[in-house]
JSON list of C-alpha atoms and ligand atoms in Angstrom, two decimals:
[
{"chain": "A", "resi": 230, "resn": "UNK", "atom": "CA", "xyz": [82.56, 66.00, 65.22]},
{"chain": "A", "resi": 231, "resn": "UNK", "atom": "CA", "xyz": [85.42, 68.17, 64.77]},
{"chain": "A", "resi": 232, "resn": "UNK", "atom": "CA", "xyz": [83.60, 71.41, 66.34]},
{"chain": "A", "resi": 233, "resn": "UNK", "atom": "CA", "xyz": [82.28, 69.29, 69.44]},
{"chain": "A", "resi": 234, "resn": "UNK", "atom": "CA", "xyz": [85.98, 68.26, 69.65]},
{"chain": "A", "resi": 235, "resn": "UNK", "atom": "CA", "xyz": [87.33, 71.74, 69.26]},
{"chain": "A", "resi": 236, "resn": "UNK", "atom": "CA", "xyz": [85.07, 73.01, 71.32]},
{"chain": "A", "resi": 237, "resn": "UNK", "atom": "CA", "xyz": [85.94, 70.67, 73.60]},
{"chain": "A", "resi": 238, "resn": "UNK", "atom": "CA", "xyz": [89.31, 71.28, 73.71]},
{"chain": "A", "resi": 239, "resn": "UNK", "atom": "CA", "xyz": [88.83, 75.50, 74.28]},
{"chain": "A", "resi": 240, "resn": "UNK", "atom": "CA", "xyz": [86.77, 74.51, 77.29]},
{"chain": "A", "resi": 241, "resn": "UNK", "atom": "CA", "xyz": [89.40, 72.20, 78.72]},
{"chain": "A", "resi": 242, "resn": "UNK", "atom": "CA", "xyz": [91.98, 75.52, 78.27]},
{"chain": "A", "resi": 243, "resn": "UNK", "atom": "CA", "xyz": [89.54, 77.71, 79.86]},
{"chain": "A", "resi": 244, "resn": "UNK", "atom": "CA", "xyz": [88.74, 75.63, 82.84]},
{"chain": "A", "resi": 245, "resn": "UNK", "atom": "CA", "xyz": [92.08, 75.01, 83.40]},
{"chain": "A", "resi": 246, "resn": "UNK", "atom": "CA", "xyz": [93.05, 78.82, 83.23]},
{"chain": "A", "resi": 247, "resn": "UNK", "atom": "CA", "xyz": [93.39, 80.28, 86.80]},
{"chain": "A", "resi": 248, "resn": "UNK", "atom": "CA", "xyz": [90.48, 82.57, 87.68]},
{"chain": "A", "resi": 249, "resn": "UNK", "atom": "CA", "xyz": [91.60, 86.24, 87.64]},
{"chain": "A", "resi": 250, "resn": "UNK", "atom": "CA", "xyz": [90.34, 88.77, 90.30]},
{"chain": "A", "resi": 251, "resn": "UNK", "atom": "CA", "xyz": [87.97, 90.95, 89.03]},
{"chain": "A", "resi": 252, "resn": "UNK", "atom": "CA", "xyz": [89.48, 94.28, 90.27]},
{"chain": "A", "resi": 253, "resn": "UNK", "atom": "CA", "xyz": [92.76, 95.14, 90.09]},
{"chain": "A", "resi": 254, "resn": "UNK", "atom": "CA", "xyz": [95.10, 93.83, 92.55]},
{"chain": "A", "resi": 255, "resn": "UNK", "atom": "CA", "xyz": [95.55, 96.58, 95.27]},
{"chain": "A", "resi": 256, "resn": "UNK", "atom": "CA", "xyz": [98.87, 98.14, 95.95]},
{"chain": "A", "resi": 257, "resn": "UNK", "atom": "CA", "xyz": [100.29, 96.10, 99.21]},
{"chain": "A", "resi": 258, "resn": "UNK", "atom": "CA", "xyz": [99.57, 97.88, 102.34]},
{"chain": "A", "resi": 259, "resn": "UNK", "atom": "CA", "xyz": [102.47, 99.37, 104.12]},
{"chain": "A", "resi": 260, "resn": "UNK", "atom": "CA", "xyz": [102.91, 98.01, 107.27]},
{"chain": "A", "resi": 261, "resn": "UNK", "atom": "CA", "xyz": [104.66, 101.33, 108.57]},
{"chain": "A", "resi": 262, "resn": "UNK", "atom": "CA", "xyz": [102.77, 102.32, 112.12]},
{"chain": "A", "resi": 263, "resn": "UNK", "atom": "CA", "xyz": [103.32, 105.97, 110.92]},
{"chain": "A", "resi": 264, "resn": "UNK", "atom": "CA", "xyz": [102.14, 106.54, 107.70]},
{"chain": "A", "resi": 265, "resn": "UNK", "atom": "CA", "xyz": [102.46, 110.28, 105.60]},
{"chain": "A", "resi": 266, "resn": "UNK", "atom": "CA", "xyz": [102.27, 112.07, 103.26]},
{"chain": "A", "resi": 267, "resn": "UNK", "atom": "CA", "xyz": [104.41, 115.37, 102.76]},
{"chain": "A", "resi": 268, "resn": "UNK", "atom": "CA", "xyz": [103.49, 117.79, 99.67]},
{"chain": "A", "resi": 269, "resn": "UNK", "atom": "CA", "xyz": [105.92, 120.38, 98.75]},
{"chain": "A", "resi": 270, "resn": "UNK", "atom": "CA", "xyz": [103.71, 123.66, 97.26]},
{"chain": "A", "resi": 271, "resn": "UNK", "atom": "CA", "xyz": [104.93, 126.85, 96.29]},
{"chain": "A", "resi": 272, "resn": "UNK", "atom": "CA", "xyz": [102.52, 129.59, 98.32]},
{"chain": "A", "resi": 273, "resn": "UNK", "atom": "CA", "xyz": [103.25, 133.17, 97.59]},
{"chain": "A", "resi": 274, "resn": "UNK", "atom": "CA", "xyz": [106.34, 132.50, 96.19]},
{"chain": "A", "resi": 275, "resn": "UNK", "atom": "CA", "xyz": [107.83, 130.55, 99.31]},
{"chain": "A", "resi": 276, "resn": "UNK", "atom": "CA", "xyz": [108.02, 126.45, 99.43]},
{"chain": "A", "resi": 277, "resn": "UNK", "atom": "CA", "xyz": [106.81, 124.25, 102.20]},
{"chain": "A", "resi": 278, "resn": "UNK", "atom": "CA", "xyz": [106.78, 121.00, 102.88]},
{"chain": "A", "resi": 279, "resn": "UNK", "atom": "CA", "xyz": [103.47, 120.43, 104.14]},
{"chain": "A", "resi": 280, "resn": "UNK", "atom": "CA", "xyz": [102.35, 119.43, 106.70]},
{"chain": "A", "resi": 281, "resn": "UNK", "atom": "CA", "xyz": [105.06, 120.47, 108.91]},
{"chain": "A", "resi": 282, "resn": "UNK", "atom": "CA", "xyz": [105.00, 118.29, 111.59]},
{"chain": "A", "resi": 283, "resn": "UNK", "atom": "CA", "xyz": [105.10, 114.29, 111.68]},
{"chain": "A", "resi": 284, "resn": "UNK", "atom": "CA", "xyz": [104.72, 112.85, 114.98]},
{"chain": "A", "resi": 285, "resn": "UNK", "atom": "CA", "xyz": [105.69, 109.06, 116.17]},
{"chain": "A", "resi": 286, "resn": "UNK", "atom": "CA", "xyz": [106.22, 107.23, 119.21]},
{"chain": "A", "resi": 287, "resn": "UNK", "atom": "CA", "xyz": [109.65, 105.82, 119.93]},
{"chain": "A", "resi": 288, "resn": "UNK", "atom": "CA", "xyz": [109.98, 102.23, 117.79]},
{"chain": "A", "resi": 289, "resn": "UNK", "atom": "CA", "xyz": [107.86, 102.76, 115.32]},
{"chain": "A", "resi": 290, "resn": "UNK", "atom": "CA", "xyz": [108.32, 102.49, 111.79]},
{"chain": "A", "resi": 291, "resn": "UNK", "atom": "CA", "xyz": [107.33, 105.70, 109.69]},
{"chain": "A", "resi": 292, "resn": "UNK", "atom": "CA", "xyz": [106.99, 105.87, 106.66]},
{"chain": "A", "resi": 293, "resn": "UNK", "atom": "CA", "xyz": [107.06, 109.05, 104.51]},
{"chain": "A", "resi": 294, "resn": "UNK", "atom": "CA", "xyz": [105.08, 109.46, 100.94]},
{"chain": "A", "resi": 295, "resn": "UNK", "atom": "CA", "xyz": [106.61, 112.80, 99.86]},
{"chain": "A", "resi": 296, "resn": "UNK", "atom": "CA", "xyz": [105.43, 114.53, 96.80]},
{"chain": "A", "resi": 297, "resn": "UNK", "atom": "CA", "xyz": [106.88, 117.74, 94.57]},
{"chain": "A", "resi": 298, "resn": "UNK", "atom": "CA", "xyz": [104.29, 120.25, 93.47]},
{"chain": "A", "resi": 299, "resn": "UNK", "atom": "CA", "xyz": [105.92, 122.85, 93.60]},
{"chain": "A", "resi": 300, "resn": "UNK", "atom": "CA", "xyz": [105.56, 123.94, 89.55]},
{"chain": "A", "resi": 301, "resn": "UNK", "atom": "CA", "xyz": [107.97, 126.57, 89.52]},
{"chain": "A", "resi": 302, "resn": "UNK", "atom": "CA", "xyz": [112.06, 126.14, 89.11]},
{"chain": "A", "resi": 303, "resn": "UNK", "atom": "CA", "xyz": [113.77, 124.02, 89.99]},
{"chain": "A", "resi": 304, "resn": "UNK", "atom": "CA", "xyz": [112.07, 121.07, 89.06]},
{"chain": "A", "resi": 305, "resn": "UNK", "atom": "CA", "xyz": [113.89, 119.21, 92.00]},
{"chain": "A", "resi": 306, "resn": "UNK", "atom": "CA", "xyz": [112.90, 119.58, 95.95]},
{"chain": "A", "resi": 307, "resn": "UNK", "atom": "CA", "xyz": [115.13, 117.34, 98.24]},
{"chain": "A", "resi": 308, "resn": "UNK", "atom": "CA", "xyz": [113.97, 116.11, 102.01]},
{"chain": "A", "resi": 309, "resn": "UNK", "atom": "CA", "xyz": [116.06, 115.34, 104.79]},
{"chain": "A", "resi": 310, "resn": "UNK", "atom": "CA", "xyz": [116.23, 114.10, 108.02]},
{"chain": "A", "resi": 311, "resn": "UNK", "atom": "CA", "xyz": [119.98, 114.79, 109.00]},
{"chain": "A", "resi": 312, "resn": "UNK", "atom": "CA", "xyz": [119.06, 113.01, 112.32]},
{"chain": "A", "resi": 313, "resn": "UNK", "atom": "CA", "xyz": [118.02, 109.67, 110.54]},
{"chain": "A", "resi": 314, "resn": "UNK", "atom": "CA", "xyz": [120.21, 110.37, 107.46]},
{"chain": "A", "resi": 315, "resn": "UNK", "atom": "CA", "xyz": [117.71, 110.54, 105.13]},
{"chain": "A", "resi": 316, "resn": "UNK", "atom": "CA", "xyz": [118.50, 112.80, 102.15]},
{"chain": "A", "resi": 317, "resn": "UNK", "atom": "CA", "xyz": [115.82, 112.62, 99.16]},
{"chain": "A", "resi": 318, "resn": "UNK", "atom": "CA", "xyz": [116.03, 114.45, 96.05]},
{"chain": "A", "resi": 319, "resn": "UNK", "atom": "CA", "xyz": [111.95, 114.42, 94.95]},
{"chain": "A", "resi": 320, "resn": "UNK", "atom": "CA", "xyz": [111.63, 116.24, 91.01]},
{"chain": "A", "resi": 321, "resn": "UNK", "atom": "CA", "xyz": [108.21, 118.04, 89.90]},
{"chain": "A", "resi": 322, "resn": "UNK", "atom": "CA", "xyz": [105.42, 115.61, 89.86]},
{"chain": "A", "resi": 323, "resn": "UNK", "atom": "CA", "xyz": [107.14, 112.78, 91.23]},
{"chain": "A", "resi": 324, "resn": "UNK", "atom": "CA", "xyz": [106.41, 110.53, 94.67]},
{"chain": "A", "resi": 325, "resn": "UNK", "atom": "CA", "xyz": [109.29, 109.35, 96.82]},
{"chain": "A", "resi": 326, "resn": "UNK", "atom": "CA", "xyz": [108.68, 106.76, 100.07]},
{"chain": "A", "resi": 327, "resn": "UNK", "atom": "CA", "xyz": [111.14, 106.84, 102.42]},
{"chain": "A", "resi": 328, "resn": "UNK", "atom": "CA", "xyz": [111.06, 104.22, 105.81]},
{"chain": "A", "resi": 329, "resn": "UNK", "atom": "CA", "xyz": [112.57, 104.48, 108.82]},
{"chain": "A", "resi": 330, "resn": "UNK", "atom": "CA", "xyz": [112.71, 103.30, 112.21]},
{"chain": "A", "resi": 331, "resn": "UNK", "atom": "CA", "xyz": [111.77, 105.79, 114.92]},
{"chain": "A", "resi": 332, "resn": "UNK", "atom": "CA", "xyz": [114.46, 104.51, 117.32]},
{"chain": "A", "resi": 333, "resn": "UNK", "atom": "CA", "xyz": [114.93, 107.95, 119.22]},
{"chain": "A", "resi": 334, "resn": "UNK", "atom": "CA", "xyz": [112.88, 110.45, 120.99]},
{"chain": "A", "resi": 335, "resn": "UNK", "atom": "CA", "xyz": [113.22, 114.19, 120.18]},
{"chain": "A", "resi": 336, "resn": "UNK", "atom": "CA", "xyz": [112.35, 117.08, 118.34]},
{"chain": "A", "resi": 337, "resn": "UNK", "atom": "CA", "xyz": [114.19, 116.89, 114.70]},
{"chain": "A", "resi": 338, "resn": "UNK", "atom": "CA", "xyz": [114.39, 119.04, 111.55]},
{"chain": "A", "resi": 339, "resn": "UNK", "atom": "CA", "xyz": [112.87, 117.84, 108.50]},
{"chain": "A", "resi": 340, "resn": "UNK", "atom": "CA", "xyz": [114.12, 120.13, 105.26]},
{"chain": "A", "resi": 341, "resn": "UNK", "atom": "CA", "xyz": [115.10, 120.72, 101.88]},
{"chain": "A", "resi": 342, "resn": "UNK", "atom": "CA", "xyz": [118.76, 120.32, 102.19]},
{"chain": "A", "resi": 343, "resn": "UNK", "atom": "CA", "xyz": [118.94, 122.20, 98.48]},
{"chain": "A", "resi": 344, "resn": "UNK", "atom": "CA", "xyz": [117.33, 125.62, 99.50]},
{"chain": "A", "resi": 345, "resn": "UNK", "atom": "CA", "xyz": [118.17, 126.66, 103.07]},
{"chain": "A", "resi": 346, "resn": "UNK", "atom": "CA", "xyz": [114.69, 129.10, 102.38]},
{"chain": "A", "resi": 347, "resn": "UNK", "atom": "CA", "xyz": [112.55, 126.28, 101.57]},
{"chain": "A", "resi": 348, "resn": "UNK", "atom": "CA", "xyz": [110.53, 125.62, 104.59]},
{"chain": "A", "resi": 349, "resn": "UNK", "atom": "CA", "xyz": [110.83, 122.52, 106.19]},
{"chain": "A", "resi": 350, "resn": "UNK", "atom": "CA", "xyz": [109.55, 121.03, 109.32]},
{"chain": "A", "resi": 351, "resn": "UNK", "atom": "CA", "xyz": [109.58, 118.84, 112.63]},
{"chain": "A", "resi": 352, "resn": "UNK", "atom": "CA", "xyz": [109.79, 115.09, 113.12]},
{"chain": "A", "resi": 353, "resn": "UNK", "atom": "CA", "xyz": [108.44, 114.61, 116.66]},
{"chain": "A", "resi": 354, "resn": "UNK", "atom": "CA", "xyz": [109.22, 111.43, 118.29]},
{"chain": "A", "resi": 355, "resn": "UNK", "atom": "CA", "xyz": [107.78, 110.78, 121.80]},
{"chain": "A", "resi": 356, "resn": "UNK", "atom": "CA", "xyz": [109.58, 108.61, 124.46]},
{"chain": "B", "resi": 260, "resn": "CU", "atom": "CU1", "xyz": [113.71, 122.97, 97.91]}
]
């Protein structure tokens, strides 16, 4: 009697357990209309932010993944957008997001604002 009841008893608790998802829940989807991803790599001894150009329409919301690979020193890369004032510092093996709101047209600089030499790129935002 005492197993039926016990048993009884672990099936109430596992009935009444909420039923987990079998996979993983997935990162939430960004809602950005522009969505990137900048690597910084180290080729023949120069850096780049690749790729170099990001290109949006006027109002739309981009958003940025940017990642350091660059496995020589310094360990730390930054990004910038003077024009939106965004000013990341991204270290070795790390991911940044940055969002913004593409709320002007033009042609604007994306770079490292630590090393002038580090090549950056262009945000391109059509009217
Ligand atoms: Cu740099």
């Amino acid at each position: 009697m005492r197993i039926v009841a016990l048993t009884a008893l672990l099936l109430g608790l596992v009935t009444a357990m909420p039923v987990r998802a079998q996979a993983p829940a997935a990162p939430a989807a960004s809602t950005a209309d522009v969505n990137q991803t900048l690597v910084s790599v180290e080729i023949e001894g120069s850096k780049f932010w690749l790729p170099g150009t990001v290109v949006a329409k006027q109002g739309q919301t981009v958003r940025l993944t940017l990642i350091n690979k660059v496995q020589s020193d310094p360990k730390e890369h930054g990004f910038s957008i003077p024009a939106f004032n965004l000013n990341e510092v991204v270290n070795r093996g790390e991911t940044k997001t940055v969002t913004f709101k593409a709320d002007k047209a033009g042609v604007f600089p994306m770079l490292c604002q630590l090393h002038p030499a580090h090549v950056g790129g262009q945000l391109v935002i059509l009217p």
